[in-house]
Amino acid sequence: SGCVHSAPLKHGANPTSEPIDKSGGIAMTQEQTTIRRMDKEDLAIAISWAGQEGWNPGIHDGTCFYACVPEGFWLAEVDGEPVAILSSVRYAPNIGFMGFYVVRPDCRGMGVGRVVWKQGMEALAGCTIGLNTTTSCESMYKKMGFNTAHRVIRYRGGAGGALQADPYLLPL
C-alpha cells in the first residue's frame, strides 16, 4: 500500500528553472537530450519503468491512455538511449494531467528529467495540471509550483475464493 496525491499547478509557478546538477559537475542540457513522442513500442518502456519504481497503475492503463492521446507521451534520449519518460495529457482546453515521470536511475540528477518535464509543461500550457506522486517526492513538486490537493490511498492484495461468472461482463 502507498499514499499518493494529486496536485494542481499553482499560478505563477516557474516549471522551467535550470536543471539541478547532483552529478558532480555535469548536467545534461537540451542540446544533449533529444525529446520525441513515444511510439507504441516505447510504451512498454514506460510501463516497465513504472513497475520498477513500485507504482501500481492498472494493467491496461498505459495502453488505454496511449490509444486515446498518443501525442501526450514523451521519451527523452541521450545518444539514442532512453533516459526519461513522461506523459502530459490534455483532458480539456484548460485541464491536463502529468504522469509516467521517470528518469532512468543511472541518469538521475543530471538534468534530463528537467528537459522532458519542460516539454510536458509546454504541451499543457494554459492548463491547470494534476499529477499523482509518492509522498517522498512531494517536496520536489512543491518546488516546481504544485500544491497538494488531496490524498489518495491505494490498497492492494489478493482476494480469496473463486471468480464467479458475470453475464453482464463481456471480454474485450
mmCIF file with all atom_site columns, C-alpha atoms in Angstrom:
data_model
loop_
_atom_site.group_PDB
_atom_site.id
_atom_site.type_symbol
_atom_site.label_atom_id
_atom_site.label_alt_id
_atom_site.label_comp_id
_atom_site.label_asym_id
_atom_site.label_entity_id
_atom_site.label_seq_id
_atom_site.pdbx_PDB_ins_code
_atom_site.Cartn_x
_atom_site.Cartn_y
_atom_site.Cartn_z
_atom_site.occupancy
_atom_site.B_iso_or_equiv
_atom_site.pdbx_formal_charge
_atom_site.auth_seq_id
_atom_site.auth_comp_id
_atom_site.auth_asym_id
_atom_site.auth_atom_id
_atom_site.pdbx_PDB_model_num
ATOM 1   C CA . SER A 1 1   ? 0.000   0.000   0.000   1.00 0.00 ? 1   SER A CA 1
ATOM 2   C CA . GLY A 1 2   ? 1.093   3.556   -0.508  1.00 0.00 ? 2   GLY A CA 1
ATOM 3   C CA . CYS A 1 3   ? -0.130  7.106   -0.307  1.00 0.00 ? 3   CYS A CA 1
ATOM 4   C CA . VAL A 1 4   ? -0.144  9.321   -3.374  1.00 0.00 ? 4   VAL A CA 1
ATOM 5   C CA . HIS A 1 5   ? -1.681  12.692  -4.015  1.00 0.00 ? 5   HIS A CA 1
ATOM 6   C CA . SER A 1 6   ? -2.887  14.877  -6.838  1.00 0.00 ? 6   SER A CA 1
ATOM 7   C CA . ALA A 1 7   ? -1.739  18.465  -7.015  1.00 0.00 ? 7   ALA A CA 1
ATOM 8   C CA . PRO A 1 8   ? -2.993  21.194  -9.350  1.00 0.00 ? 8   PRO A CA 1
ATOM 9   C CA . LEU A 1 9   ? -0.387  23.645  -10.622 1.00 0.00 ? 9   LEU A CA 1
ATOM 10  C CA . LYS A 1 10  ? -0.219  26.858  -8.630  1.00 0.00 ? 10  LYS A CA 1
ATOM 11  C CA . HIS A 1 11  ? -0.442  30.089  -10.629 1.00 0.00 ? 11  HIS A CA 1
ATOM 12  C CA . GLY A 1 12  ? 2.864   31.859  -11.112 1.00 0.00 ? 12  GLY A CA 1
ATOM 13  C CA . ALA A 1 13  ? 4.984   28.711  -10.842 1.00 0.00 ? 13  ALA A CA 1
ATOM 14  C CA . ASN A 1 14  ? 8.212   28.526  -12.816 1.00 0.00 ? 14  ASN A CA 1
ATOM 15  C CA . PRO A 1 15  ? 8.413   24.954  -14.117 1.00 0.00 ? 15  PRO A CA 1
ATOM 16  C CA . THR A 1 16  ? 11.297  25.686  -16.473 1.00 0.00 ? 16  THR A CA 1
ATOM 17  C CA . SER A 1 17  ? 14.021  26.572  -13.978 1.00 0.00 ? 17  SER A CA 1
ATOM 18  C CA . GLU A 1 18  ? 17.562  25.362  -14.615 1.00 0.00 ? 18  GLU A CA 1
ATOM 19  C CA . PRO A 1 19  ? 18.428  21.683  -14.174 1.00 0.00 ? 19  PRO A CA 1
ATOM 20  C CA . ILE A 1 20  ? 19.540  20.679  -10.707 1.00 0.00 ? 20  ILE A CA 1
ATOM 21  C CA . ASP A 1 21  ? 23.005  19.144  -11.063 1.00 0.00 ? 21  ASP A CA 1
ATOM 22  C CA . LYS A 1 22  ? 23.820  16.487  -8.457  1.00 0.00 ? 22  LYS A CA 1
ATOM 23  C CA . SER A 1 23  ? 26.231  14.598  -10.710 1.00 0.00 ? 23  SER A CA 1
ATOM 24  C CA . GLY A 1 24  ? 29.434  16.283  -9.614  1.00 0.00 ? 24  GLY A CA 1
ATOM 25  C CA . GLY A 1 25  ? 29.601  18.935  -12.301 1.00 0.00 ? 25  GLY A CA 1
ATOM 26  C CA . ILE A 1 26  ? 27.980  17.514  -15.453 1.00 0.00 ? 26  ILE A CA 1
ATOM 27  C CA . ALA A 1 27  ? 24.386  18.474  -16.217 1.00 0.00 ? 27  ALA A CA 1
ATOM 28  C CA . MET A 1 28  ? 22.606  17.281  -19.340 1.00 0.00 ? 28  MET A CA 1
ATOM 29  C CA . THR A 1 29  ? 21.226  20.097  -21.466 1.00 0.00 ? 29  THR A CA 1
ATOM 30  C CA . GLN A 1 30  ? 18.584  20.466  -24.140 1.00 0.00 ? 30  GLN A CA 1
ATOM 31  C CA . GLU A 1 31  ? 21.372  20.189  -26.732 1.00 0.00 ? 31  GLU A CA 1
ATOM 32  C CA . GLN A 1 32  ? 22.461  16.765  -25.435 1.00 0.00 ? 32  GLN A CA 1
ATOM 33  C CA . THR A 1 33  ? 18.954  15.419  -24.940 1.00 0.00 ? 33  THR A CA 1
ATOM 34  C CA . THR A 1 34  ? 16.536  14.504  -27.722 1.00 0.00 ? 34  THR A CA 1
ATOM 35  C CA . ILE A 1 35  ? 12.839  14.620  -26.858 1.00 0.00 ? 35  ILE A CA 1
ATOM 36  C CA . ARG A 1 36  ? 10.387  12.781  -29.072 1.00 0.00 ? 36  ARG A CA 1
ATOM 37  C CA . ARG A 1 37  ? 6.891   11.394  -28.863 1.00 0.00 ? 37  ARG A CA 1
ATOM 38  C CA . MET A 1 38  ? 6.728   7.769   -27.797 1.00 0.00 ? 38  MET A CA 1
ATOM 39  C CA . ASP A 1 39  ? 5.596   5.151   -30.246 1.00 0.00 ? 39  ASP A CA 1
ATOM 40  C CA . LYS A 1 40  ? 3.692   2.021   -29.210 1.00 0.00 ? 40  LYS A CA 1
ATOM 41  C CA . GLU A 1 41  ? 6.913   0.075   -28.664 1.00 0.00 ? 41  GLU A CA 1
ATOM 42  C CA . ASP A 1 42  ? 8.245   2.786   -26.334 1.00 0.00 ? 42  ASP A CA 1
ATOM 43  C CA . LEU A 1 43  ? 5.146   2.451   -24.174 1.00 0.00 ? 43  LEU A CA 1
ATOM 44  C CA . ALA A 1 44  ? 6.497   -0.887  -22.923 1.00 0.00 ? 44  ALA A CA 1
ATOM 45  C CA . ILE A 1 45  ? 9.497   1.027   -21.514 1.00 0.00 ? 45  ILE A CA 1
ATOM 46  C CA . ALA A 1 46  ? 7.195   3.404   -19.639 1.00 0.00 ? 46  ALA A CA 1
ATOM 47  C CA . ILE A 1 47  ? 5.128   0.579   -18.179 1.00 0.00 ? 47  ILE A CA 1
ATOM 48  C CA . SER A 1 48  ? 8.262   -1.368  -17.215 1.00 0.00 ? 48  SER A CA 1
ATOM 49  C CA . TRP A 1 49  ? 9.934   1.648   -15.592 1.00 0.00 ? 49  TRP A CA 1
ATOM 50  C CA . ALA A 1 50  ? 6.744   2.455   -13.637 1.00 0.00 ? 50  ALA A CA 1
ATOM 51  C CA . GLY A 1 51  ? 6.703   -1.123  -12.357 1.00 0.00 ? 51  GLY A CA 1
ATOM 52  C CA . GLN A 1 52  ? 10.367  -0.905  -11.351 1.00 0.00 ? 52  GLN A CA 1
ATOM 53  C CA . GLU A 1 53  ? 9.504   2.201   -9.321  1.00 0.00 ? 53  GLU A CA 1
ATOM 54  C CA . GLY A 1 54  ? 6.907   0.153   -7.454  1.00 0.00 ? 54  GLY A CA 1
ATOM 55  C CA . TRP A 1 55  ? 3.965   2.025   -8.968  1.00 0.00 ? 55  TRP A CA 1
ATOM 56  C CA . ASN A 1 56  ? 0.789   0.099   -9.465  1.00 0.00 ? 56  ASN A CA 1
ATOM 57  C CA . PRO A 1 57  ? -1.036  1.544   -12.455 1.00 0.00 ? 57  PRO A CA 1
ATOM 58  C CA . GLY A 1 58  ? -3.829  -0.623  -13.761 1.00 0.00 ? 58  GLY A CA 1
ATOM 59  C CA . ILE A 1 59  ? -2.684  -3.414  -16.026 1.00 0.00 ? 59  ILE A CA 1
ATOM 60  C CA . HIS A 1 60  ? -4.012  -1.693  -19.142 1.00 0.00 ? 60  HIS A CA 1
ATOM 61  C CA . ASP A 1 61  ? -3.916  1.982   -18.077 1.00 0.00 ? 61  ASP A CA 1
ATOM 62  C CA . GLY A 1 62  ? -0.897  2.953   -20.174 1.00 0.00 ? 62  GLY A CA 1
ATOM 63  C CA . THR A 1 63  ? -2.220  1.255   -23.288 1.00 0.00 ? 63  THR A CA 1
ATOM 64  C CA . CYS A 1 64  ? -5.652  2.868   -22.896 1.00 0.00 ? 64  CYS A CA 1
ATOM 65  C CA . PHE A 1 65  ? -4.263  6.364   -22.332 1.00 0.00 ? 65  PHE A CA 1
ATOM 66  C CA . TYR A 1 66  ? -1.845  5.976   -25.235 1.00 0.00 ? 66  TYR A CA 1
ATOM 67  C CA . ALA A 1 67  ? -4.662  4.842   -27.540 1.00 0.00 ? 67  ALA A CA 1
ATOM 68  C CA . CYS A 1 68  ? -6.652  7.981   -26.645 1.00 0.00 ? 68  CYS A CA 1
ATOM 69  C CA . VAL A 1 69  ? -3.838  10.559  -26.662 1.00 0.00 ? 69  VAL A CA 1
ATOM 70  C CA . PRO A 1 70  ? -0.622  9.202   -28.251 1.00 0.00 ? 70  PRO A CA 1
ATOM 71  C CA . GLU A 1 71  ? 0.736   12.733  -28.701 1.00 0.00 ? 71  GLU A CA 1
ATOM 72  C CA . GLY A 1 72  ? 0.883   13.124  -24.910 1.00 0.00 ? 72  GLY A CA 1
ATOM 73  C CA . PHE A 1 73  ? 3.667   10.590  -24.279 1.00 0.00 ? 73  PHE A CA 1
ATOM 74  C CA . TRP A 1 74  ? 7.291   11.763  -24.333 1.00 0.00 ? 74  TRP A CA 1
ATOM 75  C CA . LEU A 1 75  ? 10.639  9.969   -24.381 1.00 0.00 ? 75  LEU A CA 1
ATOM 76  C CA . ALA A 1 76  ? 13.982  11.649  -23.685 1.00 0.00 ? 76  ALA A CA 1
ATOM 77  C CA . GLU A 1 77  ? 17.072  10.090  -25.247 1.00 0.00 ? 77  GLU A CA 1
ATOM 78  C CA . VAL A 1 78  ? 20.794  10.701  -24.967 1.00 0.00 ? 78  VAL A CA 1
ATOM 79  C CA . ASP A 1 79  ? 22.870  9.104   -27.724 1.00 0.00 ? 79  ASP A CA 1
ATOM 80  C CA . GLY A 1 80  ? 19.766  7.182   -28.854 1.00 0.00 ? 80  GLY A CA 1
ATOM 81  C CA . GLU A 1 81  ? 19.250  5.553   -25.440 1.00 0.00 ? 81  GLU A CA 1
ATOM 82  C CA . PRO A 1 82  ? 16.031  6.167   -23.433 1.00 0.00 ? 82  PRO A CA 1
ATOM 83  C CA . VAL A 1 83  ? 16.812  8.151   -20.275 1.00 0.00 ? 83  VAL A CA 1
ATOM 84  C CA . ALA A 1 84  ? 13.478  9.673   -19.178 1.00 0.00 ? 84  ALA A CA 1
ATOM 85  C CA . ILE A 1 85  ? 9.754   9.350   -19.819 1.00 0.00 ? 85  ILE A CA 1
ATOM 86  C CA . LEU A 1 86  ? 6.698   11.500  -19.187 1.00 0.00 ? 86  LEU A CA 1
ATOM 87  C CA . SER A 1 87  ? 3.062   11.698  -20.164 1.00 0.00 ? 87  SER A CA 1
ATOM 88  C CA . SER A 1 88  ? 1.280   15.043  -20.386 1.00 0.00 ? 88  SER A CA 1
ATOM 89  C CA . VAL A 1 89  ? -2.323  14.608  -21.427 1.00 0.00 ? 89  VAL A CA 1
ATOM 90  C CA . ARG A 1 90  ? -4.786  17.430  -22.053 1.00 0.00 ? 90  ARG A CA 1
ATOM 91  C CA . TYR A 1 91  ? -8.306  16.412  -20.976 1.00 0.00 ? 91  TYR A CA 1
ATOM 92  C CA . ALA A 1 92  ? -9.939  19.695  -21.894 1.00 0.00 ? 92  ALA A CA 1
ATOM 93  C CA . PRO A 1 93  ? -8.693  23.051  -23.200 1.00 0.00 ? 93  PRO A CA 1
ATOM 94  C CA . ASN A 1 94  ? -7.640  24.075  -19.681 1.00 0.00 ? 94  ASN A CA 1
ATOM 95  C CA . ILE A 1 95  ? -7.170  20.786  -17.774 1.00 0.00 ? 95  ILE A CA 1
ATOM 96  C CA . GLY A 1 96  ? -4.210  18.431  -18.068 1.00 0.00 ? 96  GLY A CA 1
ATOM 97  C CA . PHE A 1 97  ? -2.571  15.596  -16.206 1.00 0.00 ? 97  PHE A CA 1
ATOM 98  C CA . MET A 1 98  ? 1.058   14.510  -15.999 1.00 0.00 ? 98  MET A CA 1
ATOM 99  C CA . GLY A 1 99  ? 2.293   11.023  -15.200 1.00 0.00 ? 99  GLY A CA 1
ATOM 100 C CA . PHE A 1 100 ? 4.843   8.327   -16.025 1.00 0.00 ? 100 PHE A CA 1
ATOM 101 C CA . TYR A 1 101 ? 7.569   10.794  -14.983 1.00 0.00 ? 101 TYR A CA 1
ATOM 102 C CA . VAL A 1 102 ? 10.602  8.568   -14.541 1.00 0.00 ? 102 VAL A CA 1
ATOM 103 C CA . VAL A 1 103 ? 14.290  9.167   -15.105 1.00 0.00 ? 103 VAL A CA 1
ATOM 104 C CA . ARG A 1 104 ? 16.461  6.088   -15.525 1.00 0.00 ? 104 ARG A CA 1
ATOM 105 C CA . PRO A 1 105 ? 18.233  5.581   -12.170 1.00 0.00 ? 105 PRO A CA 1
ATOM 106 C CA . ASP A 1 106 ? 21.777  5.939   -13.562 1.00 0.00 ? 106 ASP A CA 1
ATOM 107 C CA . CYS A 1 107 ? 20.818  9.263   -15.216 1.00 0.00 ? 107 CYS A CA 1
ATOM 108 C CA . ARG A 1 108 ? 19.146  10.941  -12.241 1.00 0.00 ? 108 ARG A CA 1
ATOM 109 C CA . GLY A 1 109 ? 20.463  14.271  -11.050 1.00 0.00 ? 109 GLY A CA 1
ATOM 110 C CA . MET A 1 110 ? 21.898  15.189  -14.464 1.00 0.00 ? 110 MET A CA 1
ATOM 111 C CA . GLY A 1 111 ? 19.061  17.383  -15.736 1.00 0.00 ? 111 GLY A CA 1
ATOM 112 C CA . VAL A 1 112 ? 17.473  15.029  -18.286 1.00 0.00 ? 112 VAL A CA 1
ATOM 113 C CA . GLY A 1 113 ? 14.294  14.886  -16.219 1.00 0.00 ? 113 GLY A CA 1
ATOM 114 C CA . ARG A 1 114 ? 14.077  18.662  -16.270 1.00 0.00 ? 114 ARG A CA 1
ATOM 115 C CA . VAL A 1 115 ? 14.327  18.681  -20.075 1.00 0.00 ? 115 VAL A CA 1
ATOM 116 C CA . VAL A 1 116 ? 11.462  16.204  -20.594 1.00 0.00 ? 116 VAL A CA 1
ATOM 117 C CA . TRP A 1 117 ? 9.478   17.934  -17.821 1.00 0.00 ? 117 TRP A CA 1
ATOM 118 C CA . LYS A 1 118 ? 9.778   21.250  -19.664 1.00 0.00 ? 118 LYS A CA 1
ATOM 119 C CA . GLN A 1 119 ? 8.415   19.603  -22.828 1.00 0.00 ? 119 GLN A CA 1
ATOM 120 C CA . GLY A 1 120 ? 5.432   18.220  -20.924 1.00 0.00 ? 120 GLY A CA 1
ATOM 121 C CA . MET A 1 121 ? 4.703   21.570  -19.284 1.00 0.00 ? 121 MET A CA 1
ATOM 122 C CA . GLU A 1 122 ? 4.879   23.351  -22.641 1.00 0.00 ? 122 GLU A CA 1
ATOM 123 C CA . ALA A 1 123 ? 2.412   20.842  -24.093 1.00 0.00 ? 123 ALA A CA 1
ATOM 124 C CA . LEU A 1 124 ? -0.010  21.722  -21.265 1.00 0.00 ? 124 LEU A CA 1
ATOM 125 C CA . ALA A 1 125 ? 0.492   25.496  -21.366 1.00 0.00 ? 125 ALA A CA 1
ATOM 126 C CA . GLY A 1 126 ? -2.578  27.312  -20.068 1.00 0.00 ? 126 GLY A CA 1
ATOM 127 C CA . CYS A 1 127 ? -3.865  24.273  -18.152 1.00 0.00 ? 127 CYS A CA 1
ATOM 128 C CA . THR A 1 128 ? -4.459  23.548  -14.522 1.00 0.00 ? 128 THR A CA 1
ATOM 129 C CA . ILE A 1 129 ? -2.363  20.406  -14.170 1.00 0.00 ? 129 ILE A CA 1
ATOM 130 C CA . GLY A 1 130 ? -2.865  17.458  -11.874 1.00 0.00 ? 130 GLY A CA 1
ATOM 131 C CA . LEU A 1 131 ? -0.445  14.684  -11.058 1.00 0.00 ? 131 LEU A CA 1
ATOM 132 C CA . ASN A 1 132 ? -0.050  11.821  -8.619  1.00 0.00 ? 132 ASN A CA 1
ATOM 133 C CA . THR A 1 133 ? 3.144   11.364  -6.682  1.00 0.00 ? 133 THR A CA 1
ATOM 134 C CA . THR A 1 134 ? 4.557   9.438   -3.792  1.00 0.00 ? 134 THR A CA 1
ATOM 135 C CA . THR A 1 135 ? 4.872   11.292  -0.523  1.00 0.00 ? 135 THR A CA 1
ATOM 136 C CA . SER A 1 136 ? 8.678   11.061  -0.840  1.00 0.00 ? 136 SER A CA 1
ATOM 137 C CA . CYS A 1 137 ? 8.555   13.245  -3.985  1.00 0.00 ? 137 CYS A CA 1
ATOM 138 C CA . GLU A 1 138 ? 6.014   15.739  -2.686  1.00 0.00 ? 138 GLU A CA 1
ATOM 139 C CA . SER A 1 139 ? 8.639   18.357  -1.761  1.00 0.00 ? 139 SER A CA 1
ATOM 140 C CA . MET A 1 140 ? 10.163  18.215  -5.266  1.00 0.00 ? 140 MET A CA 1
ATOM 141 C CA . TYR A 1 141 ? 6.807   19.022  -6.871  1.00 0.00 ? 141 TYR A CA 1
ATOM 142 C CA . LYS A 1 142 ? 6.160   21.748  -4.320  1.00 0.00 ? 142 LYS A CA 1
ATOM 143 C CA . LYS A 1 143 ? 9.391   23.433  -5.502  1.00 0.00 ? 143 LYS A CA 1
ATOM 144 C CA . MET A 1 144 ? 8.000   23.234  -9.043  1.00 0.00 ? 144 MET A CA 1
ATOM 145 C CA . GLY A 1 145 ? 4.871   25.128  -8.022  1.00 0.00 ? 145 GLY A CA 1
ATOM 146 C CA . PHE A 1 146 ? 2.445   22.311  -7.232  1.00 0.00 ? 146 PHE A CA 1
ATOM 147 C CA . ASN A 1 147 ? 0.288   22.168  -4.117  1.00 0.00 ? 147 ASN A CA 1
ATOM 148 C CA . THR A 1 148 ? -1.328  19.148  -2.517  1.00 0.00 ? 148 THR A CA 1
ATOM 149 C CA . ALA A 1 149 ? -4.998  18.981  -3.447  1.00 0.00 ? 149 ALA A CA 1
ATOM 150 C CA . HIS A 1 150 ? -5.891  15.785  -1.612  1.00 0.00 ? 150 HIS A CA 1
ATOM 151 C CA . ARG A 1 151 ? -4.555  12.372  -0.677  1.00 0.00 ? 151 ARG A CA 1
ATOM 152 C CA . VAL A 1 152 ? -5.409  9.128   -2.385  1.00 0.00 ? 152 VAL A CA 1
ATOM 153 C CA . ILE A 1 153 ? -4.732  5.893   -0.579  1.00 0.00 ? 153 ILE A CA 1
ATOM 154 C CA . ARG A 1 154 ? -4.401  2.787   -2.704  1.00 0.00 ? 154 ARG A CA 1
ATOM 155 C CA . TYR A 1 155 ? -4.629  -0.711  -1.347  1.00 0.00 ? 155 TYR A CA 1
ATOM 156 C CA . ARG A 1 156 ? -3.633  -3.918  -2.988  1.00 0.00 ? 156 ARG A CA 1
ATOM 157 C CA . GLY A 1 157 ? -3.681  -7.540  -2.073  1.00 0.00 ? 157 GLY A CA 1
ATOM 158 C CA . GLY A 1 158 ? -5.026  -10.903 -3.003  1.00 0.00 ? 158 GLY A CA 1
ATOM 159 C CA . ALA A 1 159 ? -8.616  -11.969 -2.671  1.00 0.00 ? 159 ALA A CA 1
ATOM 160 C CA . GLY A 1 160 ? -9.703  -15.443 -1.837  1.00 0.00 ? 160 GLY A CA 1
ATOM 161 C CA . GLY A 1 161 ? -12.417 -17.538 -3.385  1.00 0.00 ? 161 GLY A CA 1
ATOM 162 C CA . ALA A 1 162 ? -13.382 -18.460 -6.894  1.00 0.00 ? 162 ALA A CA 1
ATOM 163 C CA . LEU A 1 163 ? -14.274 -15.905 -9.551  1.00 0.00 ? 163 LEU A CA 1
ATOM 164 C CA . GLN A 1 164 ? -17.973 -16.001 -10.289 1.00 0.00 ? 164 GLN A CA 1
ATOM 165 C CA . ALA A 1 165 ? -19.129 -15.770 -13.895 1.00 0.00 ? 165 ALA A CA 1
ATOM 166 C CA . ASP A 1 166 ? -20.935 -12.497 -14.562 1.00 0.00 ? 166 ASP A CA 1
ATOM 167 C CA . PRO A 1 167 ? -23.328 -12.492 -17.534 1.00 0.00 ? 167 PRO A CA 1
ATOM 168 C CA . TYR A 1 168 ? -23.051 -8.683  -17.758 1.00 0.00 ? 168 TYR A CA 1
ATOM 169 C CA . LEU A 1 169 ? -19.281 -8.652  -18.313 1.00 0.00 ? 169 LEU A CA 1
ATOM 170 C CA . LEU A 1 170 ? -18.002 -9.199  -21.822 1.00 0.00 ? 170 LEU A CA 1
ATOM 171 C CA . PRO A 1 171 ? -14.389 -9.932  -22.775 1.00 0.00 ? 171 PRO A CA 1
ATOM 172 C CA . LEU A 1 172 ? -12.523 -7.120  -24.522 1.00 0.00 ? 172 LEU A CA 1
#
